[in-house]
Amino acid sequence: GAGVSQSPSNKVTEKGKDVELRCDPISGHTALYWYRQSLGQGLEFLIYFQGNSAPDKSGLPSDRFSAERTGGSVSTLTIQRTQQEDSAVYLCASSYTSSGTPQYFGPGTRLLVL
Amino acid sequence: AQRVTQPEKLLSVFKGAPVELKCNYSYSGSPELFWYVQYSRQRLQLLLRHISRESIKGFTADLNKGETSFHLKKPFAQEEDSAMYYCALSGQGQGNLIFGKGTKLSVKP
């Protein structure tokens, strides 16, 4: 079947606007991860969902960032009042094990905040 | 502090030569170590993990707890190995991977 998909593939927004990024994991995968990749910081962990457990939000950089996962499948990452430093590629990944290892990454959403 | 260091931003070798991508880590506890690879215009993908003790595409990596290293090795590099390689660690069973900055491997013909 299809791999992890993300939408949109590119997003340009103005500083101060809110954005929503979507991730569709591989069907049946219980674990879902959000990371971001930027030139200055490399790959950074944001948040991790595992089944029905409370998500690990320890990587969210500020309270402007939030994420939810509905029905154990699709996830949405929301950034409120975007700042220029939020510009990055946002990557979603999923895995079917409970090992905590992201196995399959999506293509990413490239976010540019002007 | 928890940290992954990949000292080389770029590593260039000729086809057929051995290659070693260095990774050192700092972690209090027993980490799990991984290598990820991203080929040009492709998605990031898991290459191998230390607990599996596997060889993928001819690559191996041994965890050296004494030297806190997890270097990735291949005896004979191929042109198709050219890619970005990221070393990463996590606590056991945790999803919050800490990544190194990556090493770009270029294999020349």
PDB file of C-alpha atoms in Angstrom:
ATOM      1  CA  GLY A   1       0.000   0.000   0.000  1.00  0.00           C
ATOM      2  CA  ALA A   2       0.901   3.650   0.104  1.00  0.00           C
ATOM      3  CA  GLY A   3       3.494   4.937   2.494  1.00  0.00           C
ATOM      4  CA  VAL A   4       3.182   7.820   4.916  1.00  0.00           C
ATOM      5  CA  SER A   5       1.646  10.810   3.195  1.00  0.00           C
ATOM      6  CA  GLN A   6       1.709  14.453   4.193  1.00  0.00           C
ATOM      7  CA  SER A   7      -0.135  17.516   3.002  1.00  0.00           C
ATOM      8  CA  PRO A   8       0.419  20.094   1.840  1.00  0.00           C
ATOM      9  CA  SER A   9       3.816  19.432   0.327  1.00  0.00           C
ATOM     10  CA  ASN A  10       4.641  23.129   0.466  1.00  0.00           C
ATOM     11  CA  LYS A  11       3.140  25.947   2.495  1.00  0.00           C
ATOM     12  CA  VAL A  12       3.963  29.623   2.371  1.00  0.00           C
ATOM     13  CA  THR A  13       2.367  31.773   5.022  1.00  0.00           C
ATOM     14  CA  GLU A  14       2.710  35.193   6.557  1.00  0.00           C
ATOM     15  CA  LYS A  15       4.110  35.769   9.986  1.00  0.00           C
ATOM     16  CA  GLY A  16       1.350  35.641  12.585  1.00  0.00           C
ATOM     17  CA  LYS A  17      -0.949  33.303  10.668  1.00  0.00           C
ATOM     18  CA  ASP A  18      -1.906  29.820  11.855  1.00  0.00           C
ATOM     19  CA  VAL A  19      -1.079  26.722   9.804  1.00  0.00           C
ATOM     20  CA  GLU A  20      -2.188  23.101   9.897  1.00  0.00           C
ATOM     21  CA  LEU A  21      -0.080  20.272   8.596  1.00  0.00           C
ATOM     22  CA  ARG A  22      -1.547  16.851   8.004  1.00  0.00           C
ATOM     23  CA  CYS A  23      -0.078  13.375   8.233  1.00  0.00           C
ATOM     24  CA  ASP A  24      -1.632  10.111   7.083  1.00  0.00           C
ATOM     25  CA  PRO A  25       0.361   7.221   8.538  1.00  0.00           C
ATOM     26  CA  ILE A  26       0.576   3.746   7.108  1.00  0.00           C
ATOM     27  CA  SER A  27      -2.611   1.855   7.910  1.00  0.00           C
ATOM     28  CA  GLY A  28      -2.314  -0.180  11.086  1.00  0.00           C
ATOM     29  CA  HIS A  29       0.694   1.663  12.432  1.00  0.00           C
ATOM     30  CA  THR A  30       0.138   2.481  16.063  1.00  0.00           C
ATOM     31  CA  ALA A  31       3.012   4.907  16.529  1.00  0.00           C
ATOM     32  CA  LEU A  32       3.210   8.320  14.862  1.00  0.00           C
ATOM     33  CA  TYR A  33       5.983  10.890  15.130  1.00  0.00           C
ATOM     34  CA  TRP A  34       6.529  14.484  14.126  1.00  0.00           C
ATOM     35  CA  TYR A  35       9.997  15.859  13.503  1.00  0.00           C
ATOM     36  CA  ARG A  36      11.238  18.980  11.824  1.00  0.00           C
ATOM     37  CA  GLN A  37      14.322  19.534   9.772  1.00  0.00           C
ATOM     38  CA  SER A  38      15.938  22.915   9.407  1.00  0.00           C
ATOM     39  CA  LEU A  39      19.319  24.123   8.214  1.00  0.00           C
ATOM     40  CA  GLY A  40      20.379  25.483  11.532  1.00  0.00           C
ATOM     41  CA  GLN A  41      19.037  22.813  13.874  1.00  0.00           C
ATOM     42  CA  GLY A  42      19.080  19.606  11.861  1.00  0.00           C
ATOM     43  CA  LEU A  43      16.438  17.006  12.703  1.00  0.00           C
ATOM     44  CA  GLU A  44      14.468  17.779  15.861  1.00  0.00           C
ATOM     45  CA  PHE A  45      11.886  15.663  17.636  1.00  0.00           C
ATOM     46  CA  LEU A  46       8.537  17.350  18.189  1.00  0.00           C
ATOM     47  CA  ILE A  47       5.910  14.888  19.400  1.00  0.00           C
ATOM     48  CA  TYR A  48       5.220  11.138  19.540  1.00  0.00           C
ATOM     49  CA  PHE A  49       1.882   9.308  19.663  1.00  0.00           C
ATOM     50  CA  GLN A  50       1.768   5.650  20.701  1.00  0.00           C
ATOM     51  CA  GLY A  51      -1.617   3.957  20.582  1.00  0.00           C
ATOM     52  CA  ASN A  52      -3.997   5.292  23.186  1.00  0.00           C
ATOM     53  CA  SER A  53      -1.257   6.481  25.507  1.00  0.00           C
ATOM     54  CA  ALA A  54      -0.760  10.146  26.287  1.00  0.00           C
ATOM     55  CA  PRO A  55       1.521  11.657  23.639  1.00  0.00           C
ATOM     56  CA  ASP A  56       5.102  12.585  24.393  1.00  0.00           C
ATOM     57  CA  LYS A  57       5.079  16.329  23.756  1.00  0.00           C
ATOM     58  CA  SER A  58       8.514  16.985  25.173  1.00  0.00           C
ATOM     59  CA  GLY A  59       9.908  18.247  21.868  1.00  0.00           C
ATOM     60  CA  LEU A  60       7.339  20.934  21.103  1.00  0.00           C
ATOM     61  CA  PRO A  61       9.318  24.197  21.094  1.00  0.00           C
ATOM     62  CA  SER A  62       6.552  26.437  22.417  1.00  0.00           C
ATOM     63  CA  ASP A  63       2.862  26.514  23.290  1.00  0.00           C
ATOM     64  CA  ARG A  64       2.182  27.785  19.777  1.00  0.00           C
ATOM     65  CA  PHE A  65       2.701  24.209  18.626  1.00  0.00           C
ATOM     66  CA  SER A  66       0.114  21.497  19.169  1.00  0.00           C
ATOM     67  CA  ALA A  67      -0.786  18.192  17.579  1.00  0.00           C
ATOM     68  CA  GLU A  68      -3.604  15.738  17.713  1.00  0.00           C
ATOM     69  CA  ARG A  69      -4.253  12.317  16.360  1.00  0.00           C
ATOM     70  CA  THR A  70      -7.838  11.411  15.631  1.00  0.00           C
ATOM     71  CA  GLY A  71      -9.056   7.835  15.762  1.00  0.00           C
ATOM     72  CA  GLY A  72      -5.562   6.531  16.103  1.00  0.00           C
ATOM     73  CA  SER A  73      -4.824   7.408  12.486  1.00  0.00           C
ATOM     74  CA  VAL A  74      -4.538  10.836  10.883  1.00  0.00           C
ATOM     75  CA  SER A  75      -2.580  13.492  12.730  1.00  0.00           C
ATOM     76  CA  THR A  76      -2.607  17.266  12.453  1.00  0.00           C
ATOM     77  CA  LEU A  77       0.224  19.512  13.599  1.00  0.00           C
ATOM     78  CA  THR A  78      -0.943  23.081  14.229  1.00  0.00           C
ATOM     79  CA  ILE A  79       1.329  26.074  14.536  1.00  0.00           C
ATOM     80  CA  GLN A  80      -0.352  29.221  15.803  1.00  0.00           C
ATOM     81  CA  ARG A  81       0.919  32.735  15.192  1.00  0.00           C
ATOM     82  CA  THR A  82       3.745  31.497  12.981  1.00  0.00           C
ATOM     83  CA  GLN A  83       7.182  33.051  13.254  1.00  0.00           C
ATOM     84  CA  GLN A  84       9.982  33.122  10.703  1.00  0.00           C
ATOM     85  CA  GLU A  85      12.006  30.681  12.804  1.00  0.00           C
ATOM     86  CA  ASP A  86       9.242  28.119  12.275  1.00  0.00           C
ATOM     87  CA  SER A  87      10.335  27.791   8.651  1.00  0.00           C
ATOM     88  CA  ALA A  88      11.482  24.205   8.192  1.00  0.00           C
ATOM     89  CA  VAL A  89      10.538  20.884   6.685  1.00  0.00           C
ATOM     90  CA  TYR A  90       8.067  19.107   8.955  1.00  0.00           C
ATOM     91  CA  LEU A  91       8.382  15.342   8.786  1.00  0.00           C
ATOM     92  CA  CYS A  92       5.910  12.741   9.914  1.00  0.00           C
ATOM     93  CA  ALA A  93       6.798   9.099  10.487  1.00  0.00           C
ATOM     94  CA  SER A  94       5.008   5.989  11.638  1.00  0.00           C
ATOM     95  CA  SER A  95       5.816   2.502  12.822  1.00  0.00           C
ATOM     96  CA  TYR A  96       3.839  -0.583  13.717  1.00  0.00           C
ATOM     97  CA  THR A  97       5.871  -1.619  16.703  1.00  0.00           C
ATOM     98  CA  SER A  98       5.878  -0.215  20.181  1.00  0.00           C
ATOM     99  CA  SER A  99       9.672   0.040  20.127  1.00  0.00           C
ATOM    100  CA  GLY A 100       9.614   3.788  19.689  1.00  0.00           C
ATOM    101  CA  THR A 101      11.585   3.774  16.471  1.00  0.00           C
ATOM    102  CA  PRO A 102      10.215   5.778  13.551  1.00  0.00           C
ATOM    103  CA  GLN A 103      10.580   3.502  10.580  1.00  0.00           C
ATOM    104  CA  TYR A 104       8.741   5.056   7.661  1.00  0.00           C
ATOM    105  CA  PHE A 105       8.924   8.751   7.002  1.00  0.00           C
ATOM    106  CA  GLY A 106       6.671  10.864   4.867  1.00  0.00           C
ATOM    107  CA  PRO A 107       7.933  13.267   2.215  1.00  0.00           C
ATOM    108  CA  GLY A 108       7.563  16.237   4.522  1.00  0.00           C
ATOM    109  CA  THR A 109       5.823  19.601   4.373  1.00  0.00           C
ATOM    110  CA  ARG A 110       8.097  22.494   3.545  1.00  0.00           C
ATOM    111  CA  LEU A 111       6.899  25.509   5.522  1.00  0.00           C
ATOM    112  CA  LEU A 112       8.076  29.002   4.720  1.00  0.00           C
ATOM    113  CA  VAL A 113       7.015  31.850   6.968  1.00  0.00           C
ATOM    114  CA  LEU A 114       7.474  35.260   5.377  1.00  0.00           C
TER     115      LEU A 114
ATOM    116  CA  ALA B   1      23.621  16.172  28.081  1.00  0.00           C
ATOM    117  CA  GLN B   2      22.245  13.869  25.444  1.00  0.00           C
ATOM    118  CA  ARG B   3      24.018  14.431  22.181  1.00  0.00           C
ATOM    119  CA  VAL B   4      24.946  12.769  18.908  1.00  0.00           C
ATOM    120  CA  THR B   5      28.040  13.980  17.106  1.00  0.00           C
ATOM    121  CA  GLN B   6      28.898  13.243  13.518  1.00  0.00           C
ATOM    122  CA  PRO B   7      32.235  14.966  13.055  1.00  0.00           C
ATOM    123  CA  GLU B   8      32.305  14.866   9.261  1.00  0.00           C
ATOM    124  CA  LYS B   9      29.881  16.976   7.248  1.00  0.00           C
ATOM    125  CA  LEU B  10      31.175  15.488   4.024  1.00  0.00           C
ATOM    126  CA  LEU B  11      32.989  12.276   3.272  1.00  0.00           C
ATOM    127  CA  SER B  12      34.215  11.537  -0.207  1.00  0.00           C
ATOM    128  CA  VAL B  13      35.578   8.129  -1.254  1.00  0.00           C
ATOM    129  CA  PHE B  14      36.181   6.255  -4.480  1.00  0.00           C
ATOM    130  CA  LYS B  15      34.086   3.301  -5.561  1.00  0.00           C
ATOM    131  CA  GLY B  16      35.386   0.087  -4.051  1.00  0.00           C
ATOM    132  CA  ALA B  17      37.130   1.819  -1.157  1.00  0.00           C
ATOM    133  CA  PRO B  18      36.174   1.147   2.456  1.00  0.00           C
ATOM    134  CA  VAL B  19      34.015   3.721   4.128  1.00  0.00           C
ATOM    135  CA  GLU B  20      33.476   4.573   7.779  1.00  0.00           C
ATOM    136  CA  LEU B  21      30.977   7.181   8.895  1.00  0.00           C
ATOM    137  CA  LYS B  22      31.720   8.254  12.426  1.00  0.00           C
ATOM    138  CA  CYS B  23      29.172   8.714  15.183  1.00  0.00           C
ATOM    139  CA  ASN B  24      29.815   9.482  18.823  1.00  0.00           C
ATOM    140  CA  TYR B  25      27.173   9.930  21.456  1.00  0.00           C
ATOM    141  CA  SER B  26      26.616  11.180  24.954  1.00  0.00           C
ATOM    142  CA  TYR B  27      23.790   9.645  26.969  1.00  0.00           C
ATOM    143  CA  SER B  28      23.169   8.830  30.605  1.00  0.00           C
ATOM    144  CA  GLY B  29      21.711   5.362  30.610  1.00  0.00           C
ATOM    145  CA  SER B  30      21.394   2.641  28.007  1.00  0.00           C
ATOM    146  CA  PRO B  31      20.589   4.162  24.645  1.00  0.00           C
ATOM    147  CA  GLU B  32      19.394   2.591  21.465  1.00  0.00           C
ATOM    148  CA  LEU B  33      21.411   3.640  18.421  1.00  0.00           C
ATOM    149  CA  PHE B  34      20.288   3.906  14.818  1.00  0.00           C
ATOM    150  CA  TRP B  35      21.473   4.923  11.389  1.00  0.00           C
ATOM    151  CA  TYR B  36      19.117   6.624   8.958  1.00  0.00           C
ATOM    152  CA  VAL B  37      19.793   7.379   5.301  1.00  0.00           C
ATOM    153  CA  GLN B  38      18.332   9.871   2.875  1.00  0.00           C
ATOM    154  CA  TYR B  39      19.095   9.392  -0.809  1.00  0.00           C
ATOM    155  CA  SER B  40      18.759  12.319  -3.165  1.00  0.00           C
ATOM    156  CA  ARG B  41      15.115  13.349  -3.550  1.00  0.00           C
ATOM    157  CA  GLN B  42      13.937  10.432  -1.448  1.00  0.00           C
ATOM    158  CA  ARG B  43      12.495  10.080   2.015  1.00  0.00           C
ATOM    159  CA  LEU B  44      14.439   9.575   5.175  1.00  0.00           C
ATOM    160  CA  GLN B  45      14.568   5.877   5.983  1.00  0.00           C
ATOM    161  CA  LEU B  46      15.806   3.660   8.739  1.00  0.00           C
ATOM    162  CA  LEU B  47      18.985   1.852   7.695  1.00  0.00           C
ATOM    163  CA  LEU B  48      19.838  -0.189  10.730  1.00  0.00           C
ATOM    164  CA  ARG B  49      19.650  -0.336  14.515  1.00  0.00           C
ATOM    165  CA  HIS B  50      22.240  -1.653  16.920  1.00  0.00           C
ATOM    166  CA  ILE B  51      19.947  -4.103  18.698  1.00  0.00           C
ATOM    167  CA  SER B  52      19.328  -5.993  15.468  1.00  0.00           C
ATOM    168  CA  ARG B  53      23.015  -6.568  14.767  1.00  0.00           C
ATOM    169  CA  GLU B  54      22.109  -6.698  11.104  1.00  0.00           C
ATOM    170  CA  SER B  55      23.875  -5.866   7.886  1.00  0.00           C
ATOM    171  CA  ILE B  56      21.863  -3.787   5.460  1.00  0.00           C
ATOM    172  CA  LYS B  57      23.141  -3.049   1.948  1.00  0.00           C
ATOM    173  CA  GLY B  58      26.547  -4.203   3.127  1.00  0.00           C
ATOM    174  CA  PHE B  59      26.640  -1.691   5.985  1.00  0.00           C
ATOM    175  CA  THR B  60      27.296  -2.678   9.575  1.00  0.00           C
ATOM    176  CA  ALA B  61      27.597  -0.715  12.784  1.00  0.00           C
ATOM    177  CA  ASP B  62      28.880  -1.841  16.134  1.00  0.00           C
ATOM    178  CA  LEU B  63      27.999  -0.156  19.375  1.00  0.00           C
ATOM    179  CA  ASN B  64      31.143   0.538  21.410  1.00  0.00           C
ATOM    180  CA  LYS B  65      29.985   1.562  24.857  1.00  0.00           C
ATOM    181  CA  GLY B  66      33.518   2.205  26.068  1.00  0.00           C
ATOM    182  CA  GLU B  67      34.175   4.729  23.328  1.00  0.00           C
ATOM    183  CA  THR B  68      30.492   5.776  23.111  1.00  0.00           C
ATOM    184  CA  SER B  69      30.610   5.291  19.377  1.00  0.00           C
ATOM    185  CA  PHE B  70      28.420   3.731  16.728  1.00  0.00           C
ATOM    186  CA  HIS B  71      30.388   4.050  13.507  1.00  0.00           C
ATOM    187  CA  LEU B  72      28.847   2.889  10.230  1.00  0.00           C
ATOM    188  CA  LYS B  73      31.105   0.815   8.013  1.00  0.00           C
ATOM    189  CA  LYS B  74      31.120  -0.752   4.596  1.00  0.00           C
ATOM    190  CA  PRO B  75      34.124  -2.576   3.151  1.00  0.00           C
ATOM    191  CA  PHE B  76      33.532  -1.643  -0.489  1.00  0.00           C
ATOM    192  CA  ALA B  77      31.604   1.540  -1.262  1.00  0.00           C
ATOM    193  CA  GLN B  78      29.292   1.723  -4.271  1.00  0.00           C
ATOM    194  CA  GLU B  79      28.166   4.812  -6.153  1.00  0.00           C
ATOM    195  CA  GLU B  80      24.577   4.166  -5.086  1.00  0.00           C
ATOM    196  CA  ASP B  81      25.640   4.576  -1.466  1.00  0.00           C
ATOM    197  CA  SER B  82      25.960   8.311  -2.033  1.00  0.00           C
ATOM    198  CA  ALA B  83      23.476   9.921   0.357  1.00  0.00           C
ATOM    199  CA  MET B  84      23.054  11.767   3.649  1.00  0.00           C
ATOM    200  CA  TYR B  85      23.553   9.559   6.666  1.00  0.00           C
ATOM    201  CA  TYR B  86      22.200  10.409  10.098  1.00  0.00           C
ATOM    202  CA  CYS B  87      23.102   8.758  13.348  1.00  0.00           C
ATOM    203  CA  ALA B  88      20.447   8.863  16.072  1.00  0.00           C
ATOM    204  CA  LEU B  89      19.802   7.671  19.584  1.00  0.00           C
ATOM    205  CA  SER B  90      16.911   7.268  21.947  1.00  0.00           C
ATOM    206  CA  GLY B  91      16.166   5.881  25.351  1.00  0.00           C
ATOM    207  CA  GLN B  92      14.887   2.336  25.181  1.00  0.00           C
ATOM    208  CA  GLY B  93      11.379   2.220  23.774  1.00  0.00           C
ATOM    209  CA  GLN B  94      11.165   6.001  23.456  1.00  0.00           C
ATOM    210  CA  GLY B  95      10.139   7.805  20.321  1.00  0.00           C
ATOM    211  CA  ASN B  96      12.083  11.011  20.857  1.00  0.00           C
ATOM    212  CA  LEU B  97      15.136  10.362  18.726  1.00  0.00           C
ATOM    213  CA  ILE B  98      18.104  12.675  18.976  1.00  0.00           C
ATOM    214  CA  PHE B  99      19.766  13.038  15.586  1.00  0.00           C
ATOM    215  CA  GLY B 100      23.251  14.012  14.601  1.00  0.00           C
ATOM    216  CA  LYS B 101      23.750  16.731  12.000  1.00  0.00           C
ATOM    217  CA  GLY B 102      24.416  14.161   9.309  1.00  0.00           C
ATOM    218  CA  THR B 103      27.290  13.233   7.015  1.00  0.00           C
ATOM    219  CA  LYS B 104      27.035  13.509   3.272  1.00  0.00           C
ATOM    220  CA  LEU B 105      28.708  10.539   1.662  1.00  0.00           C
ATOM    221  CA  SER B 106      29.884  10.957  -1.906  1.00  0.00           C
ATOM    222  CA  VAL B 107      31.159   7.873  -3.707  1.00  0.00           C
ATOM    223  CA  LYS B 108      33.071   8.745  -6.840  1.00  0.00           C
ATOM    224  CA  PRO B 109      33.466   6.417  -9.823  1.00  0.00           C
TER     225      PRO B 109
END
